[in-house]
Coordinates of C-alpha atoms and ligand atoms in Angstrom, one line a residue:
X1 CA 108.7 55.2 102.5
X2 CA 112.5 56.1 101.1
X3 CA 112.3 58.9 98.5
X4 CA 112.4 57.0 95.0
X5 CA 115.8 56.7 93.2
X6 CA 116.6 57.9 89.8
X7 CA 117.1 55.8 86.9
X8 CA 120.8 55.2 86.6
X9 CA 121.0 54.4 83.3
X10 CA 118.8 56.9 81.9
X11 CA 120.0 60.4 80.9
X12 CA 120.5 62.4 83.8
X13 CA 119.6 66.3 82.4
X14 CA 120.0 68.4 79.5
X15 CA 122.9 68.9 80.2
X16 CA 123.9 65.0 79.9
X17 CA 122.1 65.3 76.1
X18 CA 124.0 67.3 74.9
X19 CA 126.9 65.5 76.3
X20 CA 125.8 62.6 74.7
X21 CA 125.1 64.2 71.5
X22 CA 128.6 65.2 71.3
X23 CA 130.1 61.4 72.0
X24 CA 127.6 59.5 69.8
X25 CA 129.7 57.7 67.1
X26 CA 128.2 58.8 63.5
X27 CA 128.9 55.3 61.9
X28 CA 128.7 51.7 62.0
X29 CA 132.8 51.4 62.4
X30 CA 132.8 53.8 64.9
X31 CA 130.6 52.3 67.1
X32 CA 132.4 50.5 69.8
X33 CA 131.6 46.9 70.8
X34 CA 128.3 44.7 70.4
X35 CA 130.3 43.2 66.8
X36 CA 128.1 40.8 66.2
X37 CA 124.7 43.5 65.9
X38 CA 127.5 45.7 63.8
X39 CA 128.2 43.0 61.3
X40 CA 124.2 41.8 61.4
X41 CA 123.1 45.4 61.2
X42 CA 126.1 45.8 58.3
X43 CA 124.6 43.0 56.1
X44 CA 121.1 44.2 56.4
X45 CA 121.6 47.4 55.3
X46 CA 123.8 46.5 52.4
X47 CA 121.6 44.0 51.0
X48 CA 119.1 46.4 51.0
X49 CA 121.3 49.0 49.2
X50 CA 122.1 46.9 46.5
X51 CA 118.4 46.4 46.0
X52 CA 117.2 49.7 46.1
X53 CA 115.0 49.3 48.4
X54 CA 113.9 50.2 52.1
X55 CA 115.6 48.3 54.8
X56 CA 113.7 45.5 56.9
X57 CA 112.2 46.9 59.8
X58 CA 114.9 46.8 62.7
X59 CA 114.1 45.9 66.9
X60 CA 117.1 47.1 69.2
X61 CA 116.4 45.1 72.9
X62 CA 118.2 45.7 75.5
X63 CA 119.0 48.1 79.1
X64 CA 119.0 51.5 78.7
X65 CA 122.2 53.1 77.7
X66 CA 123.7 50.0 75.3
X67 CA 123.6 52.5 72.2
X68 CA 119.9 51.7 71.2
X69 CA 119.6 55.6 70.0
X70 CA 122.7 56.0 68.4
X71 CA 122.0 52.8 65.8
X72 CA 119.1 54.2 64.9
X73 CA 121.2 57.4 64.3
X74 CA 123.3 55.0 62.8
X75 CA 121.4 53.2 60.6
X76 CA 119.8 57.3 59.6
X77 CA 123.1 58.0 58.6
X78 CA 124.7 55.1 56.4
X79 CA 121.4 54.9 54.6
X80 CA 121.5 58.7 54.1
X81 CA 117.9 58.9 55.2
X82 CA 116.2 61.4 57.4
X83 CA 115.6 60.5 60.7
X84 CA 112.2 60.8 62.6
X85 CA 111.9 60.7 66.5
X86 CA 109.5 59.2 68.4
X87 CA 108.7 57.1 71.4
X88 CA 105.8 55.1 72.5
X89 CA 105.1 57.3 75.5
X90 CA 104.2 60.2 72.7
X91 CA 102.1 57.5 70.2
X92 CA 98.7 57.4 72.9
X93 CA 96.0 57.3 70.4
X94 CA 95.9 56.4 66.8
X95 CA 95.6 59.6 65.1
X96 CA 99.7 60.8 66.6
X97 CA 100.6 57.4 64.7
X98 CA 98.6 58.3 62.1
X99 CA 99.9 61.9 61.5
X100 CA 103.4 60.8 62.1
X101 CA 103.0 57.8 59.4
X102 CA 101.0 60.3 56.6
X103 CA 103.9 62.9 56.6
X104 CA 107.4 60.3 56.7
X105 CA 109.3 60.7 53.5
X106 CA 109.9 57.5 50.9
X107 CA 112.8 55.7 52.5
X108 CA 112.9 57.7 56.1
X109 CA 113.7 55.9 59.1
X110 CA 111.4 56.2 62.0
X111 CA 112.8 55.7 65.5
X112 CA 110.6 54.4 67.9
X113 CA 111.8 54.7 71.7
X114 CA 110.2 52.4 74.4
X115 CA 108.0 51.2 71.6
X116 CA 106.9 48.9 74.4
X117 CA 104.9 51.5 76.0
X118 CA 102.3 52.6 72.7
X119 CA 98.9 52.2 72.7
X120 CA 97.3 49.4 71.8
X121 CA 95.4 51.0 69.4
X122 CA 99.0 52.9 67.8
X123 CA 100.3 49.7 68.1
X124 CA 97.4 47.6 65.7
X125 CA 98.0 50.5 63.4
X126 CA 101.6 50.7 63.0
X127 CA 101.5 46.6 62.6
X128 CA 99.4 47.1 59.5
X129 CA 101.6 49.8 58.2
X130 CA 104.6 48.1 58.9
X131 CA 103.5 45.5 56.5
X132 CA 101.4 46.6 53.7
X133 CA 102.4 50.3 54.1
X134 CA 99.1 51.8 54.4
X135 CA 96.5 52.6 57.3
X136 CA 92.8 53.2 57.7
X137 CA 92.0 56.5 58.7
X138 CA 88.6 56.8 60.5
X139 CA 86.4 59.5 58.9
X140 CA 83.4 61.2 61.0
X141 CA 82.1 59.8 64.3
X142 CA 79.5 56.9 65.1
X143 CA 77.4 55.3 62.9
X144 CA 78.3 57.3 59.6
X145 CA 82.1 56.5 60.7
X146 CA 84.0 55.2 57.4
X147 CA 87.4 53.7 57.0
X148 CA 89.7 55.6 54.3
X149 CA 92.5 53.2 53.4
X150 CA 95.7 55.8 53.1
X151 CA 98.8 54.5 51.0
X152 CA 102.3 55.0 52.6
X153 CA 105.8 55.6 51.4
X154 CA 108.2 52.7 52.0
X155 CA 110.0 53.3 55.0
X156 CA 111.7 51.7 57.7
X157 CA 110.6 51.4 61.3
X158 CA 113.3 51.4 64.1
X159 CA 111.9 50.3 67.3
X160 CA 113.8 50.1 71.1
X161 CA 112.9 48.9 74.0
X162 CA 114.2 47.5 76.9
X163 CA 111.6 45.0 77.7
X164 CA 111.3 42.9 74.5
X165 CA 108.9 40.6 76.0
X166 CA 106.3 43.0 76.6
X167 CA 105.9 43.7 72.6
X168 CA 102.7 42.0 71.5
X169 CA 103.8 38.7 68.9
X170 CA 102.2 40.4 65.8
X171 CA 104.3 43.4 66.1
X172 CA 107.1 41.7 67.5
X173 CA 107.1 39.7 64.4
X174 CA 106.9 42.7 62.0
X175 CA 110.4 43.5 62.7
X176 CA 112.8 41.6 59.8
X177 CA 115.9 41.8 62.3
X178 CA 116.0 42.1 66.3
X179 CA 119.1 42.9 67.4
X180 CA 119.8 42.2 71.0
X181 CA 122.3 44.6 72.6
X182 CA 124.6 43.4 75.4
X183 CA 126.6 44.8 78.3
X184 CA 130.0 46.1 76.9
X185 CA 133.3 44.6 78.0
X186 CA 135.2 46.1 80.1
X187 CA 137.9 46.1 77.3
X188 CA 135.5 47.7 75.1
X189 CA 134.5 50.6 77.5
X190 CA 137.8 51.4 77.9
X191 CA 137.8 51.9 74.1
X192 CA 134.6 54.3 74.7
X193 CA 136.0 56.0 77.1
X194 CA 139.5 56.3 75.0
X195 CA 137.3 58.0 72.2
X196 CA 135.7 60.5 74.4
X197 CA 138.3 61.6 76.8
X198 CA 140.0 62.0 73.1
X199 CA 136.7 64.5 72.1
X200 CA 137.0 66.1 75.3
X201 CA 140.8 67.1 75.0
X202 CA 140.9 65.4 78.5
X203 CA 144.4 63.6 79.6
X204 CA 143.4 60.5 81.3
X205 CA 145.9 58.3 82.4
X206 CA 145.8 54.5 81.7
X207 CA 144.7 53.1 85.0
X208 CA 142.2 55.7 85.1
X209 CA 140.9 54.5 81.9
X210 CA 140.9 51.1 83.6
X211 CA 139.2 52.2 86.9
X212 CA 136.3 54.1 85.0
X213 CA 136.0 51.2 82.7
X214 CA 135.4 48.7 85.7
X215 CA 132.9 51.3 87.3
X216 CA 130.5 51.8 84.4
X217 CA 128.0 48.3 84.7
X218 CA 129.0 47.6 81.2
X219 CA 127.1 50.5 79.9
X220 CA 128.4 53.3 77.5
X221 CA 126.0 56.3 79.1
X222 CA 127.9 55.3 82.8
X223 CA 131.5 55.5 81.1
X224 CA 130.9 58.9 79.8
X225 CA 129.2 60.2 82.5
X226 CA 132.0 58.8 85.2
X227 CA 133.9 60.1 82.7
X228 CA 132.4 63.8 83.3
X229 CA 132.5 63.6 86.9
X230 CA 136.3 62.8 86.8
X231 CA 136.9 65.3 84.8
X232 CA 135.1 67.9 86.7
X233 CA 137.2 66.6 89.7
X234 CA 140.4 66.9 88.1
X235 CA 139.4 70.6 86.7
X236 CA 138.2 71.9 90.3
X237 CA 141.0 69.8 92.3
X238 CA 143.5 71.4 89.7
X239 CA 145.1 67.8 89.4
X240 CA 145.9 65.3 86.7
X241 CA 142.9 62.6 86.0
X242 CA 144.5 59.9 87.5
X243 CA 143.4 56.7 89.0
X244 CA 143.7 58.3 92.2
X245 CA 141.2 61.3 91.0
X246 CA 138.8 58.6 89.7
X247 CA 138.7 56.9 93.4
X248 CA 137.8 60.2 94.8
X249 CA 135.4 61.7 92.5
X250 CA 133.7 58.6 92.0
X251 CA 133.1 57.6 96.2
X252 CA 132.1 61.4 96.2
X253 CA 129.1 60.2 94.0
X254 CA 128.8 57.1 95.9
X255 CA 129.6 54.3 93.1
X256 CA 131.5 51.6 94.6
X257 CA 135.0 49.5 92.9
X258 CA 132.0 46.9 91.6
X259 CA 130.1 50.2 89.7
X260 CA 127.3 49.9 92.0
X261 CA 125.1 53.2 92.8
X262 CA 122.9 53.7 95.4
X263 CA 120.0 52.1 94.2
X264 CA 121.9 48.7 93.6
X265 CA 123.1 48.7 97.2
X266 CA 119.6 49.3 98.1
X267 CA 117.9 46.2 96.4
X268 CA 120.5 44.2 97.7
X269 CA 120.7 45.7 101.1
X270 CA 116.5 45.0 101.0
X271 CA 116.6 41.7 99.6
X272 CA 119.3 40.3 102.4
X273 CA 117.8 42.5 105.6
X274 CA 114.2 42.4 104.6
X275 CA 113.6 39.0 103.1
X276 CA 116.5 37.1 104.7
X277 CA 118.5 37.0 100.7
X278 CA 115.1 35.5 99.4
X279 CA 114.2 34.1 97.0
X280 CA 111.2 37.2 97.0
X281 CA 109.7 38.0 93.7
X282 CA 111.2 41.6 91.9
X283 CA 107.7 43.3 93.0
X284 CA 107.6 42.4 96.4
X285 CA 111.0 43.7 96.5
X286 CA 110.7 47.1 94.7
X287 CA 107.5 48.1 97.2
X288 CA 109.9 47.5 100.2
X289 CA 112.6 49.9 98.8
X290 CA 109.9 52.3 97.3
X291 CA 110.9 52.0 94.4
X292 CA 109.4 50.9 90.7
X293 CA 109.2 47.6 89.9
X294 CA 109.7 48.5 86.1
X295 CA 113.4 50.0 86.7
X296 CA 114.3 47.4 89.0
X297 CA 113.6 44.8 86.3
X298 CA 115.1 47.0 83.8
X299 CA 117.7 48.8 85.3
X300 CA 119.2 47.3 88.1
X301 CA 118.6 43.5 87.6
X302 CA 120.3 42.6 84.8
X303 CA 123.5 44.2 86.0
X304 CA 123.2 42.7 89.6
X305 CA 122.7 39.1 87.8
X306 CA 125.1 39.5 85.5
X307 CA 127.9 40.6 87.9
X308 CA 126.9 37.4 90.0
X309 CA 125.2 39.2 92.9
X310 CA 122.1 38.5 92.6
X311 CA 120.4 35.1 90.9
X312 CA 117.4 34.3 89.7
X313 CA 115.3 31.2 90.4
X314 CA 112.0 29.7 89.9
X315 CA 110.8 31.3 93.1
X316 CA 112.4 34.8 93.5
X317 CA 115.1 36.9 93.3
X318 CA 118.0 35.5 96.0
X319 CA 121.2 37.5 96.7
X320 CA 124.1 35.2 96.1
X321 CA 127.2 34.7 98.6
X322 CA 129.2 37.6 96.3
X323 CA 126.1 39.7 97.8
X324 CA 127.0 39.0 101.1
X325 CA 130.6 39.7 100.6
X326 CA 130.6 42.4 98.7
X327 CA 128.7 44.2 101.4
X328 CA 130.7 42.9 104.1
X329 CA 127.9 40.9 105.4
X330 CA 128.7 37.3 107.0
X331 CA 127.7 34.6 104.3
X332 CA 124.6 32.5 105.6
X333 CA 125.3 28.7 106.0
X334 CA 122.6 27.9 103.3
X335 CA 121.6 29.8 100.1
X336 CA 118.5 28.4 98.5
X337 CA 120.0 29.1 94.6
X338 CA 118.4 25.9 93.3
Ligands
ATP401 N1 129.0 51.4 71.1 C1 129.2 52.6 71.5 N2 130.3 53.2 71.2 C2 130.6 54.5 71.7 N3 129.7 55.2 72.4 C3 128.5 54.6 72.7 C4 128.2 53.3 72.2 N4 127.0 53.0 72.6 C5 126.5 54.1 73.3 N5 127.4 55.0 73.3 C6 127.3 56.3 74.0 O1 126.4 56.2 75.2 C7 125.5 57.2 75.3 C8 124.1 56.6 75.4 O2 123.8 55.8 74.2 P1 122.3 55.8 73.6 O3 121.5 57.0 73.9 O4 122.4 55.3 72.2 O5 121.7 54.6 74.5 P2 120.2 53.9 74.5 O6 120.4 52.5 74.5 O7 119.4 54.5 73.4 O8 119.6 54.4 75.9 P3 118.0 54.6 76.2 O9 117.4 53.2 76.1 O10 118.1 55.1 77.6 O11 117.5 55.6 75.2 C9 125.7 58.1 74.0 O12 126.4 59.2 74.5 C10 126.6 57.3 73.1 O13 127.5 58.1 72.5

């Protein structure tokens, strides 16, 4: 079996945090793109100003690297609350809920990441809170076990996740707004990238901008981080970050003029050699490239379907006659796409 791929779209090192950290927009107006979450998000937040109270609770869906972590930031920093960090990896039992929920200040925000991936029994409890602000703790053990009801500040919860349709209804249903995030425009990651080469002090030419842009599958984290490796290229090449640099550096790490990686060609080159285009369902398909079913779903799915390589249909996963093209692969007579 291949050795298994990275996730694209998730940060890549330390290194890339604190990258990141550096590029994240502090407010709602400097946040690039996605304007109808910005004027959703904008309303909810001012309604709830004006009352005095805590905002609804807030769900951000979507692929990894839409901006998920900086609206919660966001949402931190026009309500001039302190933020709280979490993720549903780190809530595993009840009790890290529990000592997380008993020591959040009136008003904070608390960010859950991949809040698809809690514990069921974090999960009951932070429905119950998310409502009535208050838990049961559980005092002692077996039958002499009691339930101590514990009364909670207002606060607001800030959940993200990339698989919205995993979250159970009742919490689902909790959250007052959903927001659901969506690719960027290329137009608009040109604007991301504008802002950063801008922080960086780096001169990027225009069809750079443009080539980057094209490159980054719609997703802010890829612009920046093309964005790193070009300028990298242009500091060791001792040459002007050009479209020309941008060709270079970027074949170096093997994305192609579509913004496919590796792994992308991979699935693709699996689905058409392996299973004759398909249709093959997504699991079927990660085993044979050894890879996880979860990040092909996540990660490299949605960009494949929605730059018109790969379709979906009742019975599989079928690459599309782009598919065959884009690789340089002769186009079958029939593609079963009904
Ligand atoms: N709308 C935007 N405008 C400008 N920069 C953005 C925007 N959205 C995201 N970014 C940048 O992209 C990077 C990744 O964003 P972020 O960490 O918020 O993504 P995410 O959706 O939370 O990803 P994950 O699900 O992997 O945690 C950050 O550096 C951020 O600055």
């Amino acid at each position: 079996m291949s050795e298994p791929f990275n996730d694209y779209a998730a940060p890549e090192s330390e290194a890339e945090l604190a990258f990141e950290g550096a590029l994240r927009p502090k407010n709602l107006s400097e946040f690039v793109g996605q304007t109808k979450v910005r004027t959703q998000l904008d309303l909810l937040l001012r309604a709830a100003a004006l009352q005095g109270r805590a905002p609804d609770h807030i769900l951000l869906a979507g692929p990894p690297g839409l901006g998920k972590t900086t609206l919660a930031m966001i949402v931190a920093e026009e309500t001039s609350q302190p933020l709280r960090m979490s993720s549903g990896p780190a809530l595993q039992h009840a009790g890290d809920l529990a000592s997380v929920l008993s020591s959040l200040l009136p008003g904070e925000i608390l960010f859950i990441d991949e809040i698809h991936r809690m514990a069921r029994s974090a999960e009951e409890m932070l429905y119950l809170a998310m409502e009535d602000f208050r838990i049961d703790i559980m005092v002692g053990k077996g039958a002499g076990a009691t339930s101590v009801p514990l009364e909670l500040a207002p606060f607001t919860v800030v959940g993200a996740t990339t698989r919205a349709g995993l979250l159970p209804n009742p919490l689902r249903d909790r959250f007052g707004f959903t927001a659901h995030l969506e690719f960027y425009e290329d137009a608009e990651l040109e604007q991301v990238l504008h802002r950063a080469a801008r922080l960086l002090e780096l001169e990027l030419s225009d069809d750079a901008l443009t080539s980057i842009a094209r490159r980054s599958r719609g997703t802010p984290r890829i612009a920046n981080r093309l964005l790193r490796r070009v300028r990298d290229y242009a500091l060791v090449h001792e040459t002007p970050a050009s479209g020309e640099a941008v060709d270079r550096a970027l074949e170096l790490y093997d994305v192609d003029a579509l913004g496919l990686d590796r792994l992308d060609r991979a699935v693709l080159h699996g689905l058409i050699s392996r299973f004759r285009g398909g249709p093959v369902g997504i699991k079927t398909l990660a085993v044979s490239i050894g890879e996880e079913s979860d990040t092909i779903e996540s990660v490299v799915e949605p960009f494949l379907v929605r730059s018109g390589l790969l379709a979906r249909t009742p019975r599989g996963r079928v690459a599309t006659e782009l598919a065959y093209l884009h690789l340089g692969l002769p186009v079958p007579e029939q593609i079963p796409l009904a």
